[in-house]
């Protein structure tokens, strides 16, 4: 996802990129749950122009996440659609305080603020990969649910209450691991 800086003028230029599942897996490999979570591919549209030395990026990304429901453990797809704006000013001789930020500026020509809406650029080419990665990562739900009213699994017998019913008595379980234990027992 490269943008050549010298081709950015004061009239907006449209660029399209694709974030593939393979690209995503490579970048977040350390987190297995995250790594399996992107449905292929996410489309990234960017319009870029300059005002003086500052670069303005306006864009949107669109695709879907491939998630596991926290209640019924089924996989489901969640469409994502997110707009973003990013204003970049020349880094000049500034050096990011954190080593990771300094490394990214050197390798990608880009340094991002924590809010992901401003940053610095350096050199003849900007690589947007890290920025897109951060934006996508923020779209992952903390508690994935296949649907708002997912009924989950029976904590006794483990059946999916969305599709089946059982005659187990309702138990009040205090342990969030009870469901998993039931499942494990059933798999033996
Ligand atoms: Zn569910
Ligand atoms: Zn049951």
mmCIF file of C-alpha atoms and ligand atoms in Angstrom:
data_model
loop_
_atom_site.group_PDB
_atom_site.id
_atom_site.type_symbol
_atom_site.label_atom_id
_atom_site.label_comp_id
_atom_site.label_asym_id
_atom_site.label_seq_id
_atom_site.Cartn_x
_atom_site.Cartn_y
_atom_site.Cartn_z
ATOM 1 C CA UNK A 1 0.000 0.000 0.000
ATOM 2 C CA UNK A 2 2.461 2.554 -1.245
ATOM 3 C CA UNK A 3 1.855 6.199 -2.027
ATOM 4 C CA UNK A 4 4.551 8.041 -3.997
ATOM 5 C CA UNK A 5 4.854 11.447 -2.335
ATOM 6 C CA UNK A 6 6.043 13.374 -5.402
ATOM 7 C CA UNK A 7 2.875 12.455 -7.283
ATOM 8 C CA UNK A 8 0.602 14.003 -4.691
ATOM 9 C CA UNK A 9 -0.689 17.355 -5.908
ATOM 10 C CA UNK A 10 -3.290 19.796 -4.645
ATOM 11 C CA UNK A 11 -5.990 18.051 -6.629
ATOM 12 C CA UNK A 12 -7.207 14.858 -4.977
ATOM 13 C CA UNK A 13 -6.011 11.579 -6.363
ATOM 14 C CA UNK A 14 -7.870 8.330 -5.776
ATOM 15 C CA UNK A 15 -6.008 5.163 -4.895
ATOM 16 C CA UNK A 16 -7.306 1.670 -4.218
ATOM 17 C CA UNK A 17 -5.643 -1.060 -2.214
ATOM 18 C CA UNK A 18 -6.552 -4.491 -0.967
ATOM 19 C CA UNK A 19 -5.767 -5.904 2.434
ATOM 20 C CA UNK A 20 -5.819 -9.652 1.910
ATOM 21 C CA UNK A 21 -6.231 -12.281 4.605
ATOM 22 C CA UNK A 22 -2.659 -13.433 3.922
ATOM 23 C CA UNK A 23 -1.353 -9.880 4.397
ATOM 24 C CA UNK A 24 -3.264 -9.639 7.665
ATOM 25 C CA UNK A 25 -2.122 -13.021 9.006
ATOM 26 C CA UNK A 26 1.493 -12.154 8.378
ATOM 27 C CA UNK A 27 1.214 -8.874 10.241
ATOM 28 C CA UNK A 28 -0.638 -10.059 13.348
ATOM 29 C CA UNK A 29 0.717 -13.608 13.457
ATOM 30 C CA UNK A 30 1.578 -13.261 17.147
ATOM 31 C CA UNK A 31 -2.111 -13.101 18.037
ATOM 32 C CA UNK A 32 -3.766 -16.275 16.754
ATOM 33 C CA UNK A 33 -7.298 -15.114 17.441
ATOM 34 C CA UNK A 34 -6.777 -11.859 15.592
ATOM 35 C CA UNK A 35 -4.844 -13.538 12.778
ATOM 36 C CA UNK A 36 -7.744 -15.805 11.804
ATOM 37 C CA UNK A 37 -10.201 -12.927 11.938
ATOM 38 C CA UNK A 38 -10.077 -11.223 8.571
ATOM 39 C CA UNK A 39 -12.299 -12.392 5.756
ATOM 40 C CA UNK A 40 -10.536 -11.918 2.463
ATOM 41 C CA UNK A 41 -10.068 -9.139 1.282
ATOM 42 C CA UNK A 42 -10.667 -5.713 2.801
ATOM 43 C CA UNK A 43 -10.853 -2.961 0.175
ATOM 44 C CA UNK A 44 -9.183 0.328 1.002
ATOM 45 C CA UNK A 45 -10.059 3.502 -0.921
ATOM 46 C CA UNK A 46 -7.952 6.587 -0.349
ATOM 47 C CA UNK A 47 -8.177 10.067 -1.770
ATOM 48 C CA UNK A 48 -4.976 12.028 -1.230
ATOM 49 C CA UNK A 49 -4.017 15.641 -1.846
ATOM 50 C CA UNK A 50 -1.554 18.161 -0.484
ATOM 51 C CA UNK A 51 -1.856 21.621 0.989
ATOM 52 C CA UNK A 52 1.585 23.145 1.090
ATOM 53 C CA UNK A 53 3.805 20.475 2.579
ATOM 54 C CA UNK A 54 0.990 18.719 4.437
ATOM 55 C CA UNK A 55 -0.702 15.645 3.017
ATOM 56 C CA UNK A 56 -4.404 14.952 3.476
ATOM 57 C CA UNK A 57 -5.740 11.435 3.212
ATOM 58 C CA UNK A 58 -9.458 10.731 3.146
ATOM 59 C CA UNK A 59 -10.555 7.183 2.883
ATOM 60 C CA UNK A 60 -12.739 4.257 3.686
ATOM 61 C CA UNK A 61 -12.231 0.596 4.180
ATOM 62 C CA UNK A 62 -14.767 -2.072 3.595
ATOM 63 C CA UNK A 63 -14.804 -5.794 4.140
ATOM 64 C CA UNK A 64 -15.738 -8.352 6.738
ATOM 65 C CA UNK A 65 -14.401 -9.940 9.875
ATOM 66 C CA UNK A 66 -14.502 -13.653 10.486
ATOM 67 C CA UNK A 67 -15.285 -14.026 14.175
ATOM 68 C CA UNK A 68 -16.093 -16.653 16.794
ATOM 69 C CA UNK A 69 -19.168 -15.923 18.904
ATOM 70 C CA UNK A 70 -18.317 -15.636 22.579
ATOM 71 C CA UNK A 71 -21.550 -17.365 23.591
ATOM 72 C CA UNK A 72 -22.234 -20.168 21.122
ATOM 73 C CA UNK A 73 -18.670 -20.546 19.731
ATOM 74 C CA UNK A 74 -19.903 -20.539 16.134
ATOM 75 C CA UNK A 75 -18.034 -18.663 13.432
ATOM 76 C CA UNK A 76 -19.805 -15.748 11.852
ATOM 77 C CA UNK A 77 -19.088 -12.879 9.521
ATOM 78 C CA UNK A 78 -19.384 -9.272 10.498
ATOM 79 C CA UNK A 79 -19.269 -6.635 7.781
ATOM 80 C CA UNK A 80 -16.974 -3.698 8.495
ATOM 81 C CA UNK A 81 -17.093 -0.255 6.989
ATOM 82 C CA UNK A 82 -14.980 2.565 8.340
ATOM 83 C CA UNK A 83 -14.074 6.037 7.156
ATOM 84 C CA UNK A 84 -10.785 7.641 8.088
ATOM 85 C CA UNK A 85 -8.945 10.923 7.766
ATOM 86 C CA UNK A 86 -5.234 11.338 8.191
ATOM 87 C CA UNK A 87 -3.244 14.560 8.062
ATOM 88 C CA UNK A 88 0.502 14.164 7.666
ATOM 89 C CA UNK A 89 3.133 16.825 8.038
ATOM 90 C CA UNK A 90 6.801 16.492 7.088
ATOM 91 C CA UNK A 91 8.796 14.865 9.882
ATOM 92 C CA UNK A 92 11.703 17.186 9.183
ATOM 93 C CA UNK A 93 14.481 16.317 11.593
ATOM 94 C CA UNK A 94 12.122 15.113 14.323
ATOM 95 C CA UNK A 95 12.675 11.660 15.766
ATOM 96 C CA UNK A 96 9.826 9.694 17.422
ATOM 97 C CA UNK A 97 10.495 9.123 21.125
ATOM 98 C CA UNK A 98 9.639 5.422 21.016
ATOM 99 C CA UNK A 99 11.951 2.985 19.194
ATOM 100 C CA UNK A 100 9.057 1.302 17.382
ATOM 101 C CA UNK A 101 7.840 4.649 16.066
ATOM 102 C CA UNK A 102 11.323 5.564 14.898
ATOM 103 C CA UNK A 103 11.675 2.216 13.166
ATOM 104 C CA UNK A 104 8.322 2.639 11.419
ATOM 105 C CA UNK A 105 9.214 6.133 10.204
ATOM 106 C CA UNK A 106 12.433 4.753 8.751
ATOM 107 C CA UNK A 107 10.835 1.704 7.122
ATOM 108 C CA UNK A 108 7.438 3.086 6.071
ATOM 109 C CA UNK A 109 8.036 6.835 5.855
ATOM 110 C CA UNK A 110 5.189 7.237 8.316
ATOM 111 C CA UNK A 111 4.772 8.022 11.982
ATOM 112 C CA UNK A 112 1.278 7.942 13.486
ATOM 113 C CA UNK A 113 -0.250 9.684 16.490
ATOM 114 C CA UNK A 114 -2.063 7.517 19.028
ATOM 115 C CA UNK A 115 -5.396 8.735 17.693
ATOM 116 C CA UNK A 116 -4.442 7.610 14.174
ATOM 117 C CA UNK A 117 -5.651 10.884 12.655
ATOM 118 C CA UNK A 118 -2.386 12.794 12.356
ATOM 119 C CA UNK A 119 1.227 11.926 11.782
ATOM 120 C CA UNK A 120 4.529 12.692 10.094
ATOM 121 C CA UNK A 121 5.929 11.499 6.823
ATOM 122 C CA UNK A 122 9.441 11.313 5.470
ATOM 123 C CA UNK A 123 11.006 10.326 2.189
ATOM 124 C CA UNK A 124 9.614 9.767 -1.282
ATOM 125 C CA UNK A 125 7.164 7.004 -0.450
ATOM 126 C CA UNK A 126 4.599 6.364 2.262
ATOM 127 C CA UNK A 127 3.530 2.855 3.127
ATOM 128 C CA UNK A 128 0.045 2.724 4.570
ATOM 129 C CA UNK A 129 0.185 -0.906 5.725
ATOM 130 C CA UNK A 130 0.670 -0.193 9.394
ATOM 131 C CA UNK A 131 -2.019 2.460 9.440
ATOM 132 C CA UNK A 132 -4.556 0.141 7.791
ATOM 133 C CA UNK A 133 -3.563 -2.643 10.172
ATOM 134 C CA UNK A 134 -4.242 -0.412 13.198
ATOM 135 C CA UNK A 135 -7.591 0.752 11.843
ATOM 136 C CA UNK A 136 -8.734 -2.818 11.182
ATOM 137 C CA UNK A 137 -7.540 -4.020 14.601
ATOM 138 C CA UNK A 138 -9.700 -1.382 16.286
ATOM 139 C CA UNK A 139 -12.782 -2.753 14.531
ATOM 140 C CA UNK A 140 -12.568 -6.113 16.268
ATOM 141 C CA UNK A 141 -15.293 -6.334 18.926
ATOM 142 C CA UNK A 142 -14.187 -6.903 22.516
ATOM 143 C CA UNK A 143 -17.047 -9.380 22.953
ATOM 144 C CA UNK A 144 -17.936 -10.945 19.629
ATOM 145 C CA UNK A 145 -21.576 -12.025 19.382
ATOM 146 C CA UNK A 146 -23.072 -13.760 16.357
ATOM 147 C CA UNK A 147 -26.220 -11.815 17.107
ATOM 148 C CA UNK A 148 -27.409 -9.553 19.885
ATOM 149 C CA UNK A 149 -29.746 -12.183 21.343
ATOM 150 C CA UNK A 150 -27.541 -15.239 20.867
ATOM 151 C CA UNK A 151 -28.739 -17.820 23.397
ATOM 152 C CA UNK A 152 -25.389 -19.536 23.677
ATOM 153 C CA UNK A 153 -24.663 -23.104 24.660
ATOM 154 C CA UNK A 154 -26.388 -25.067 27.380
ATOM 155 C CA UNK A 155 -23.920 -25.129 30.274
ATOM 156 C CA UNK A 156 -25.009 -28.683 31.123
ATOM 157 C CA UNK A 157 -25.118 -30.580 27.843
ATOM 158 C CA UNK A 158 -23.437 -28.113 25.518
ATOM 159 C CA UNK A 159 -26.101 -27.998 22.783
ATOM 160 C CA UNK A 160 -26.483 -24.811 20.805
ATOM 161 C CA UNK A 161 -29.619 -23.212 22.213
ATOM 162 C CA UNK A 162 -30.085 -21.180 19.046
ATOM 163 C CA UNK A 163 -30.873 -24.292 17.033
ATOM 164 C CA UNK A 164 -31.755 -26.982 19.583
ATOM 165 C CA UNK A 165 -33.448 -27.297 22.898
ATOM 166 C CA UNK A 166 -32.732 -29.628 25.745
ATOM 167 C CA UNK A 167 -34.429 -30.568 28.976
ATOM 168 C CA UNK A 168 -31.556 -29.681 31.233
ATOM 169 C CA UNK A 169 -32.501 -27.719 34.292
ATOM 170 C CA UNK A 170 -31.372 -24.152 34.291
ATOM 171 C CA UNK A 171 -28.201 -23.910 36.316
ATOM 172 C CA UNK A 172 -26.717 -20.779 37.617
ATOM 173 C CA UNK A 173 -23.065 -21.099 36.950
ATOM 174 C CA UNK A 174 -20.561 -18.782 38.446
ATOM 175 C CA UNK A 175 -17.634 -19.924 36.367
ATOM 176 C CA UNK A 176 -17.263 -18.659 32.805
ATOM 177 C CA UNK A 177 -15.317 -21.838 32.093
ATOM 178 C CA UNK A 178 -18.221 -24.132 32.905
ATOM 179 C CA UNK A 179 -19.439 -24.091 29.315
ATOM 180 C CA UNK A 180 -16.027 -25.014 27.996
ATOM 181 C CA UNK A 181 -15.671 -27.794 30.534
ATOM 182 C CA UNK A 182 -18.996 -29.233 29.458
ATOM 183 C CA UNK A 183 -17.915 -29.088 25.848
ATOM 184 C CA UNK A 184 -14.630 -30.742 26.636
ATOM 185 C CA UNK A 185 -16.350 -33.556 28.506
ATOM 186 C CA UNK A 186 -18.651 -34.063 25.576
ATOM 187 C CA UNK A 187 -15.781 -34.319 23.130
ATOM 188 C CA UNK A 188 -14.123 -37.093 25.114
HETATM 189 ZN ZN1 LIG B 1 -23.651 -16.944 19.121
HETATM 190 ZN ZN1 LIG B 2 -28.782 -28.932 28.002
#
